[in-house]
């Protein structure tokens, strides 16, 4: 409603005035218009419209699109007289918008206002209002922002910060104090110069003395050892002799008193036994006494077995030291024979199973022979059964072997020179082969011996059982042949006194004594076992000893008993041991016997075994070699007389 | 005898003037020692009369090579007492009359 009232008056005051003063009196305000009656009767029409009288008829707005002011006739005629904000809410309000009540209302309000006009927005910032406090705990509803989006935020756990600090140990420190002055410096320099001079001198001396010093170093240890070795050797001998003192006493002085009661028999007393560890597997194949040193002898070790040929060894023992050999020479091949030179007793000739012949020099400390025969050098093809030095002063020796050759070897400065002395032919009748080739087969020589007086005469025993008498001068023919044995002749030996007598032994169990003029043996002895070796006693022409495979030593003295041994004694412990060799000591009444276990036994002959012929009372005793010869001759003549054969003298 | 005695040291001094460095005392390891000695000799030869420059050169080079805080003293007549890091001291003579002491300490 619009009232046509020009002045704005306080209504109430006018009302009050009217009532207070006069009930019928017309009160006129001071500033009321004074109108004439004509004007008062005028009719003025008034109409009520819905239009806002204060609203302008048109509004001019700046339109940014056009960049000019434009009139808009559409004018908003609403006039807001009163605004009351309520605190009531609809129950059926939309659940999706789960907002706190107050916030909802304010948001609605702001939304509505925002839709109508921008100017009349009363932006309360409803979001910032505190949520209503509720007594009952409601799960917190989602809070969306004005764009209906929900913010989410979270905070991870931050590791707590920790403070650390450290202080390192400062590097170690030292103090040093010195004075630098001219005299100190000078002194130091002088000292340094002197040092340098001394060093220079030393170097000069060192260079010149290096060689000398080296030599000294090398010599001194060996000198020490050799000095020790001599005294060690002496000590060893002393100890051995002390421990075997009884044996030594026996060797020297023992004479078996029981021999007085045994008429014709004698015994052999075992003395030392010589053994060497490494030689236990080997058989004693050769024995030889040293003439210059009668306590010294050599042992050759090898094997008689054809199929079991291995290494060999050459040992030299002395009676003074029975436990260990003086010299040891290991050889690649079995030793078959051995001979020590009578005058140059350091020269040893050795024959091997492979046909090789060597000469060892005992003066040399080397283990190798001085001389060795080679295939080019006339080496034998078969085992060398015997070697013998020549009796003269020349360095010459002979060897006999199964290949039928008797070879003479000479030692020159550098090498062995050989020459065939004789070839042992089986028979000298030439048998022509298919194409007229002379077919000469050789006999196999097994032993030989030089005549003690006649130099170029020697006898050879063969495997066929024959003994040939040969001369060095005649190389193609024998002087004589004796059908000695049924099996191989193992040993032939000349009698040391009687020039015509020699002895032979064989594996056919016999020992035979021959006179070289007669084709039949003078004496034959059956020993019931294969005879390995036989040897004449050097002190008597009628004494000889033989060893057999049964382990027995037979000693014969023809002057006492022509038919039987005056001593038959087993010498070895084990019955299976075969005795292979025997040798008489040239000076003492001792024999050494070798067996097939690599050991050598020394035996002392009892007095009965070495009897010399008793001189008749009143007559001068004829001693010496002539006596021996006469003794033997006497024996032989007894045999010869019934035969009535030609006697050569 | 006296004259010859006097003549000899002079000759010796003349000889020593061009002579070799002698290490009087050191506890450096071998490599470090050799390098330091070589460095000193080259420095001496470069700045022959000026000890300060020599010392400066040596000190700078040692700092670069082996770490900070080296101290170098060169002279002909002085006494000294120093605290140094273990195995980092070199005291040597050179040229017959000069003494140089190098040590490291922070």
JSON list of C-alpha atoms in Angstrom, two decimals, chain A residues 353-511:
[
{"chain": "A", "resi": 353, "resn": "UNK", "atom": "CA", "xyz": [124.96, -112.43, -15.12]},
{"chain": "A", "resi": 354, "resn": "UNK", "atom": "CA", "xyz": [124.32, -110.39, -18.23]},
{"chain": "A", "resi": 355, "resn": "UNK", "atom": "CA", "xyz": [127.77, -111.15, -19.56]},
{"chain": "A", "resi": 356, "resn": "UNK", "atom": "CA", "xyz": [129.27, -107.86, -18.56]},
{"chain": "A", "resi": 357, "resn": "UNK", "atom": "CA", "xyz": [132.70, -107.62, -16.99]},
{"chain": "A", "resi": 358, "resn": "UNK", "atom": "CA", "xyz": [133.72, -104.78, -14.74]},
{"chain": "A", "resi": 359, "resn": "UNK", "atom": "CA", "xyz": [136.70, -103.66, -12.78]},
{"chain": "A", "resi": 360, "resn": "UNK", "atom": "CA", "xyz": [136.07, -101.79, -9.57]},
{"chain": "A", "resi": 361, "resn": "UNK", "atom": "CA", "xyz": [138.62, -99.65, -7.89]},
{"chain": "A", "resi": 362, "resn": "UNK", "atom": "CA", "xyz": [138.19, -99.68, -4.15]},
{"chain": "A", "resi": 363, "resn": "UNK", "atom": "CA", "xyz": [140.20, -96.54, -3.81]},
{"chain": "A", "resi": 364, "resn": "UNK", "atom": "CA", "xyz": [137.53, -94.61, -5.61]},
{"chain": "A", "resi": 365, "resn": "UNK", "atom": "CA", "xyz": [134.67, -93.51, -3.51]},
{"chain": "A", "resi": 366, "resn": "UNK", "atom": "CA", "xyz": [132.30, -93.66, -6.41]},
{"chain": "A", "resi": 367, "resn": "UNK", "atom": "CA", "xyz": [129.81, -96.42, -6.73]},
{"chain": "A", "resi": 368, "resn": "UNK", "atom": "CA", "xyz": [130.58, -97.04, -10.37]},
{"chain": "A", "resi": 369, "resn": "UNK", "atom": "CA", "xyz": [133.18, -99.37, -11.73]},
{"chain": "A", "resi": 370, "resn": "UNK", "atom": "CA", "xyz": [136.29, -97.94, -13.21]},
{"chain": "A", "resi": 371, "resn": "UNK", "atom": "CA", "xyz": [136.02, -100.05, -16.30]},
{"chain": "A", "resi": 372, "resn": "UNK", "atom": "CA", "xyz": [133.08, -101.69, -17.83]},
{"chain": "A", "resi": 373, "resn": "UNK", "atom": "CA", "xyz": [132.74, -103.86, -20.86]},
{"chain": "A", "resi": 374, "resn": "UNK", "atom": "CA", "xyz": [130.04, -102.97, -23.30]},
{"chain": "A", "resi": 375, "resn": "UNK", "atom": "CA", "xyz": [128.32, -104.68, -26.16]},
{"chain": "A", "resi": 376, "resn": "UNK", "atom": "CA", "xyz": [130.79, -103.16, -28.56]},
{"chain": "A", "resi": 377, "resn": "UNK", "atom": "CA", "xyz": [133.61, -104.05, -26.34]},
{"chain": "A", "resi": 378, "resn": "UNK", "atom": "CA", "xyz": [133.51, -107.76, -26.38]},
{"chain": "A", "resi": 379, "resn": "UNK", "atom": "CA", "xyz": [130.97, -108.32, -23.67]},
{"chain": "A", "resi": 380, "resn": "UNK", "atom": "CA", "xyz": [129.93, -111.89, -23.15]},
{"chain": "A", "resi": 381, "resn": "UNK", "atom": "CA", "xyz": [126.50, -112.90, -24.21]},
{"chain": "A", "resi": 382, "resn": "UNK", "atom": "CA", "xyz": [125.94, -115.30, -21.37]},
{"chain": "A", "resi": 383, "resn": "UNK", "atom": "CA", "xyz": [126.70, -115.15, -17.68]},
{"chain": "A", "resi": 384, "resn": "UNK", "atom": "CA", "xyz": [130.32, -114.77, -16.81]},
{"chain": "A", "resi": 385, "resn": "UNK", "atom": "CA", "xyz": [130.96, -117.65, -14.47]},
{"chain": "A", "resi": 386, "resn": "UNK", "atom": "CA", "xyz": [134.49, -116.88, -13.53]},
{"chain": "A", "resi": 387, "resn": "UNK", "atom": "CA", "xyz": [137.02, -114.12, -13.71]},
{"chain": "A", "resi": 388, "resn": "UNK", "atom": "CA", "xyz": [140.64, -114.44, -12.74]},
{"chain": "A", "resi": 389, "resn": "UNK", "atom": "CA", "xyz": [143.41, -111.95, -12.59]},
{"chain": "A", "resi": 390, "resn": "UNK", "atom": "CA", "xyz": [146.66, -112.86, -14.09]},
{"chain": "A", "resi": 391, "resn": "UNK", "atom": "CA", "xyz": [149.34, -113.68, -11.62]},
{"chain": "A", "resi": 392, "resn": "UNK", "atom": "CA", "xyz": [151.81, -111.29, -13.13]},
{"chain": "A", "resi": 393, "resn": "UNK", "atom": "CA", "xyz": [152.04, -107.61, -12.57]},
{"chain": "A", "resi": 394, "resn": "UNK", "atom": "CA", "xyz": [150.12, -106.65, -15.63]},
{"chain": "A", "resi": 395, "resn": "UNK", "atom": "CA", "xyz": [146.54, -105.50, -15.34]},
{"chain": "A", "resi": 396, "resn": "UNK", "atom": "CA", "xyz": [145.12, -108.43, -17.15]},
{"chain": "A", "resi": 397, "resn": "UNK", "atom": "CA", "xyz": [142.34, -110.82, -16.36]},
{"chain": "A", "resi": 398, "resn": "UNK", "atom": "CA", "xyz": [140.46, -113.62, -17.95]},
{"chain": "A", "resi": 399, "resn": "UNK", "atom": "CA", "xyz": [136.82, -114.43, -17.98]},
{"chain": "A", "resi": 400, "resn": "UNK", "atom": "CA", "xyz": [134.89, -117.49, -18.97]},
{"chain": "A", "resi": 401, "resn": "UNK", "atom": "CA", "xyz": [131.24, -117.58, -19.86]},
{"chain": "A", "resi": 402, "resn": "UNK", "atom": "CA", "xyz": [128.49, -119.81, -21.09]},
{"chain": "A", "resi": 403, "resn": "UNK", "atom": "CA", "xyz": [128.89, -118.45, -24.57]},
{"chain": "A", "resi": 404, "resn": "UNK", "atom": "CA", "xyz": [131.96, -120.56, -24.89]},
{"chain": "A", "resi": 405, "resn": "UNK", "atom": "CA", "xyz": [134.50, -117.81, -24.99]},
{"chain": "A", "resi": 406, "resn": "UNK", "atom": "CA", "xyz": [137.45, -117.38, -22.76]},
{"chain": "A", "resi": 407, "resn": "UNK", "atom": "CA", "xyz": [138.36, -113.76, -23.10]},
{"chain": "A", "resi": 408, "resn": "UNK", "atom": "CA", "xyz": [141.42, -111.94, -21.94]},
{"chain": "A", "resi": 409, "resn": "UNK", "atom": "CA", "xyz": [140.89, -108.37, -20.83]},
{"chain": "A", "resi": 410, "resn": "UNK", "atom": "CA", "xyz": [143.53, -105.73, -20.46]},
{"chain": "A", "resi": 411, "resn": "UNK", "atom": "CA", "xyz": [143.13, -102.51, -18.61]},
{"chain": "A", "resi": 412, "resn": "UNK", "atom": "CA", "xyz": [144.38, -99.58, -20.54]},
{"chain": "A", "resi": 413, "resn": "UNK", "atom": "CA", "xyz": [144.16, -96.02, -19.41]},
{"chain": "A", "resi": 414, "resn": "UNK", "atom": "CA", "xyz": [140.60, -95.44, -20.49]},
{"chain": "A", "resi": 415, "resn": "UNK", "atom": "CA", "xyz": [138.98, -98.71, -21.26]},
{"chain": "A", "resi": 416, "resn": "UNK", "atom": "CA", "xyz": [139.00, -102.43, -21.29]},
{"chain": "A", "resi": 417, "resn": "UNK", "atom": "CA", "xyz": [140.56, -104.10, -24.26]},
{"chain": "A", "resi": 418, "resn": "UNK", "atom": "CA", "xyz": [139.54, -107.60, -24.91]},
{"chain": "A", "resi": 419, "resn": "UNK", "atom": "CA", "xyz": [140.89, -110.43, -26.91]},
{"chain": "A", "resi": 420, "resn": "UNK", "atom": "CA", "xyz": [139.46, -113.86, -27.23]},
{"chain": "A", "resi": 421, "resn": "UNK", "atom": "CA", "xyz": [141.84, -116.28, -25.70]},
{"chain": "A", "resi": 422, "resn": "UNK", "atom": "CA", "xyz": [140.05, -119.37, -26.74]},
{"chain": "A", "resi": 423, "resn": "UNK", "atom": "CA", "xyz": [136.75, -120.40, -28.04]},
{"chain": "A", "resi": 424, "resn": "UNK", "atom": "CA", "xyz": [135.38, -123.49, -26.46]},
{"chain": "A", "resi": 425, "resn": "UNK", "atom": "CA", "xyz": [134.04, -125.56, -29.26]},
{"chain": "A", "resi": 426, "resn": "UNK", "atom": "CA", "xyz": [131.88, -128.54, -28.62]},
{"chain": "A", "resi": 427, "resn": "UNK", "atom": "CA", "xyz": [133.77, -130.60, -31.06]},
{"chain": "A", "resi": 428, "resn": "UNK", "atom": "CA", "xyz": [136.24, -129.68, -33.59]},
{"chain": "A", "resi": 429, "resn": "UNK", "atom": "CA", "xyz": [134.82, -131.77, -36.38]},
{"chain": "A", "resi": 430, "resn": "UNK", "atom": "CA", "xyz": [133.43, -129.29, -38.77]},
{"chain": "A", "resi": 431, "resn": "UNK", "atom": "CA", "xyz": [129.92, -130.11, -39.74]},
{"chain": "A", "resi": 432, "resn": "UNK", "atom": "CA", "xyz": [128.84, -128.47, -42.93]},
{"chain": "A", "resi": 433, "resn": "UNK", "atom": "CA", "xyz": [125.52, -126.82, -43.01]},
{"chain": "A", "resi": 434, "resn": "UNK", "atom": "CA", "xyz": [123.17, -126.72, -45.97]},
{"chain": "A", "resi": 435, "resn": "UNK", "atom": "CA", "xyz": [125.08, -124.05, -47.79]},
{"chain": "A", "resi": 436, "resn": "UNK", "atom": "CA", "xyz": [128.51, -125.03, -46.79]},
{"chain": "A", "resi": 437, "resn": "UNK", "atom": "CA", "xyz": [128.60, -122.80, -43.71]},
{"chain": "A", "resi": 438, "resn": "UNK", "atom": "CA", "xyz": [130.70, -124.06, -40.94]},
{"chain": "A", "resi": 439, "resn": "UNK", "atom": "CA", "xyz": [128.52, -124.66, -37.98]},
{"chain": "A", "resi": 440, "resn": "UNK", "atom": "CA", "xyz": [130.55, -124.43, -34.85]},
{"chain": "A", "resi": 441, "resn": "UNK", "atom": "CA", "xyz": [128.68, -124.67, -31.62]},
{"chain": "A", "resi": 442, "resn": "UNK", "atom": "CA", "xyz": [130.28, -123.58, -28.47]},
{"chain": "A", "resi": 443, "resn": "UNK", "atom": "CA", "xyz": [130.56, -125.34, -25.23]},
{"chain": "A", "resi": 444, "resn": "UNK", "atom": "CA", "xyz": [129.62, -123.40, -22.16]},
{"chain": "A", "resi": 445, "resn": "UNK", "atom": "CA", "xyz": [132.45, -122.75, -19.82]},
{"chain": "A", "resi": 446, "resn": "UNK", "atom": "CA", "xyz": [131.55, -122.67, -16.15]},
{"chain": "A", "resi": 447, "resn": "UNK", "atom": "CA", "xyz": [134.86, -122.37, -14.39]},
{"chain": "A", "resi": 448, "resn": "UNK", "atom": "CA", "xyz": [138.52, -122.18, -14.99]},
{"chain": "A", "resi": 449, "resn": "UNK", "atom": "CA", "xyz": [141.74, -121.89, -13.14]},
{"chain": "A", "resi": 450, "resn": "UNK", "atom": "CA", "xyz": [145.26, -120.90, -14.00]},
{"chain": "A", "resi": 451, "resn": "UNK", "atom": "CA", "xyz": [148.13, -123.07, -13.11]},
{"chain": "A", "resi": 452, "resn": "UNK", "atom": "CA", "xyz": [149.95, -121.59, -10.11]},
{"chain": "A", "resi": 453, "resn": "UNK", "atom": "CA", "xyz": [153.37, -122.21, -11.56]},
{"chain": "A", "resi": 454, "resn": "UNK", "atom": "CA", "xyz": [152.93, -122.48, -15.29]},
{"chain": "A", "resi": 455, "resn": "UNK", "atom": "CA", "xyz": [151.54, -119.22, -16.43]},
{"chain": "A", "resi": 456, "resn": "UNK", "atom": "CA", "xyz": [149.90, -120.00, -19.68]},
{"chain": "A", "resi": 457, "resn": "UNK", "atom": "CA", "xyz": [148.32, -123.25, -18.68]},
{"chain": "A", "resi": 458, "resn": "UNK", "atom": "CA", "xyz": [144.79, -123.32, -17.49]},
{"chain": "A", "resi": 459, "resn": "UNK", "atom": "CA", "xyz": [141.95, -125.69, -17.15]},
{"chain": "A", "resi": 460, "resn": "UNK", "atom": "CA", "xyz": [138.38, -124.99, -18.04]},
{"chain": "A", "resi": 461, "resn": "UNK", "atom": "CA", "xyz": [135.33, -126.79, -16.85]},
{"chain": "A", "resi": 462, "resn": "UNK", "atom": "CA", "xyz": [132.24, -126.85, -19.03]},
{"chain": "A", "resi": 463, "resn": "UNK", "atom": "CA", "xyz": [128.56, -127.36, -18.67]},
{"chain": "A", "resi": 464, "resn": "UNK", "atom": "CA", "xyz": [128.77, -130.58, -20.52]},
{"chain": "A", "resi": 465, "resn": "UNK", "atom": "CA", "xyz": [130.85, -132.06, -17.77]},
{"chain": "A", "resi": 466, "resn": "UNK", "atom": "CA", "xyz": [134.17, -131.96, -19.52]},
{"chain": "A", "resi": 467, "resn": "UNK", "atom": "CA", "xyz": [137.35, -130.36, -18.38]},
{"chain": "A", "resi": 468, "resn": "UNK", "atom": "CA", "xyz": [139.68, -128.98, -20.97]},
{"chain": "A", "resi": 469, "resn": "UNK", "atom": "CA", "xyz": [143.29, -128.26, -20.42]},
{"chain": "A", "resi": 470, "resn": "UNK", "atom": "CA", "xyz": [144.22, -125.28, -22.50]},
{"chain": "A", "resi": 471, "resn": "UNK", "atom": "CA", "xyz": [147.07, -122.98, -23.11]},
{"chain": "A", "resi": 472, "resn": "UNK", "atom": "CA", "xyz": [147.00, -119.30, -23.78]},
{"chain": "A", "resi": 473, "resn": "UNK", "atom": "CA", "xyz": [149.28, -119.79, -26.67]},
{"chain": "A", "resi": 474, "resn": "UNK", "atom": "CA", "xyz": [146.99, -122.10, -28.56]},
{"chain": "A", "resi": 475, "resn": "UNK", "atom": "CA", "xyz": [143.64, -120.53, -29.09]},
{"chain": "A", "resi": 476, "resn": "UNK", "atom": "CA", "xyz": [142.01, -123.14, -31.22]},
{"chain": "A", "resi": 477, "resn": "UNK", "atom": "CA", "xyz": [142.84, -126.44, -29.71]},
{"chain": "A", "resi": 478, "resn": "UNK", "atom": "CA", "xyz": [142.76, -128.03, -26.35]},
{"chain": "A", "resi": 479, "resn": "UNK", "atom": "CA", "xyz": [145.78, -129.66, -24.92]},
{"chain": "A", "resi": 480, "resn": "UNK", "atom": "CA", "xyz": [143.74, -132.27, -23.24]},
{"chain": "A", "resi": 481, "resn": "UNK", "atom": "CA", "xyz": [140.18, -133.11, -22.40]},
{"chain": "A", "resi": 482, "resn": "UNK", "atom": "CA", "xyz": [138.89, -135.01, -19.49]},
{"chain": "A", "resi": 483, "resn": "UNK", "atom": "CA", "xyz": [135.43, -136.48, -19.29]},
{"chain": "A", "resi": 484, "resn": "UNK", "atom": "CA", "xyz": [134.93, -135.37, -15.79]},
{"chain": "A", "resi": 485, "resn": "UNK", "atom": "CA", "xyz": [131.34, -135.38, -14.76]},
{"chain": "A", "resi": 486, "resn": "UNK", "atom": "CA", "xyz": [127.86, -136.19, -15.84]},
{"chain": "A", "resi": 487, "resn": "UNK", "atom": "CA", "xyz": [126.62, -132.73, -15.14]},
{"chain": "A", "resi": 488, "resn": "UNK", "atom": "CA", "xyz": [128.10, -129.28, -15.35]},
{"chain": "A", "resi": 489, "resn": "UNK", "atom": "CA", "xyz": [131.48, -128.81, -13.73]},
{"chain": "A", "resi": 490, "resn": "UNK", "atom": "CA", "xyz": [131.02, -126.22, -11.05]},
{"chain": "A", "resi": 491, "resn": "UNK", "atom": "CA", "xyz": [134.60, -125.64, -10.04]},
{"chain": "A", "resi": 492, "resn": "UNK", "atom": "CA", "xyz": [138.04, -126.65, -11.13]},
{"chain": "A", "resi": 493, "resn": "UNK", "atom": "CA", "xyz": [141.06, -125.79, -9.07]},
{"chain": "A", "resi": 494, "resn": "UNK", "atom": "CA", "xyz": [144.71, -126.57, -9.37]},
{"chain": "A", "resi": 495, "resn": "UNK", "atom": "CA", "xyz": [146.49, -127.92, -6.35]},
{"chain": "A", "resi": 496, "resn": "UNK", "atom": "CA", "xyz": [148.53, -125.04, -4.89]},
{"chain": "A", "resi": 497, "resn": "UNK", "atom": "CA", "xyz": [151.58, -127.24, -4.41]},
{"chain": "A", "resi": 498, "resn": "UNK", "atom": "CA", "xyz": [151.50, -130.18, -6.75]},
{"chain": "A", "resi": 499, "resn": "UNK", "atom": "CA", "xyz": [151.72, -129.03, -10.30]},
{"chain": "A", "resi": 500, "resn": "UNK", "atom": "CA", "xyz": [149.84, -131.85, -11.80]},
{"chain": "A", "resi": 501, "resn": "UNK", "atom": "CA", "xyz": [146.92, -132.21, -9.54]},
{"chain": "A", "resi": 502, "resn": "UNK", "atom": "CA", "xyz": [143.63, -130.47, -9.81]},
{"chain": "A", "resi": 503, "resn": "UNK", "atom": "CA", "xyz": [140.26, -130.94, -8.29]},
{"chain": "A", "resi": 504, "resn": "UNK", "atom": "CA", "xyz": [136.81, -130.61, -9.74]},
{"chain": "A", "resi": 505, "resn": "UNK", "atom": "CA", "xyz": [133.35, -130.67, -8.37]},
{"chain": "A", "resi": 506, "resn": "UNK", "atom": "CA", "xyz": [129.98, -130.90, -9.98]},
{"chain": "A", "resi": 507, "resn": "UNK", "atom": "CA", "xyz": [126.27, -130.99, -9.42]},
{"chain": "A", "resi": 508, "resn": "UNK", "atom": "CA", "xyz": [126.41, -134.77, -9.97]},
{"chain": "A", "resi": 509, "resn": "UNK", "atom": "CA", "xyz": [127.25, -135.09, -6.27]},
{"chain": "A", "resi": 510, "resn": "UNK", "atom": "CA", "xyz": [130.91, -135.90, -6.82]},
{"chain": "A", "resi": 511, "resn": "UNK", "atom": "CA", "xyz": [134.25, -134.33, -6.16]}
]
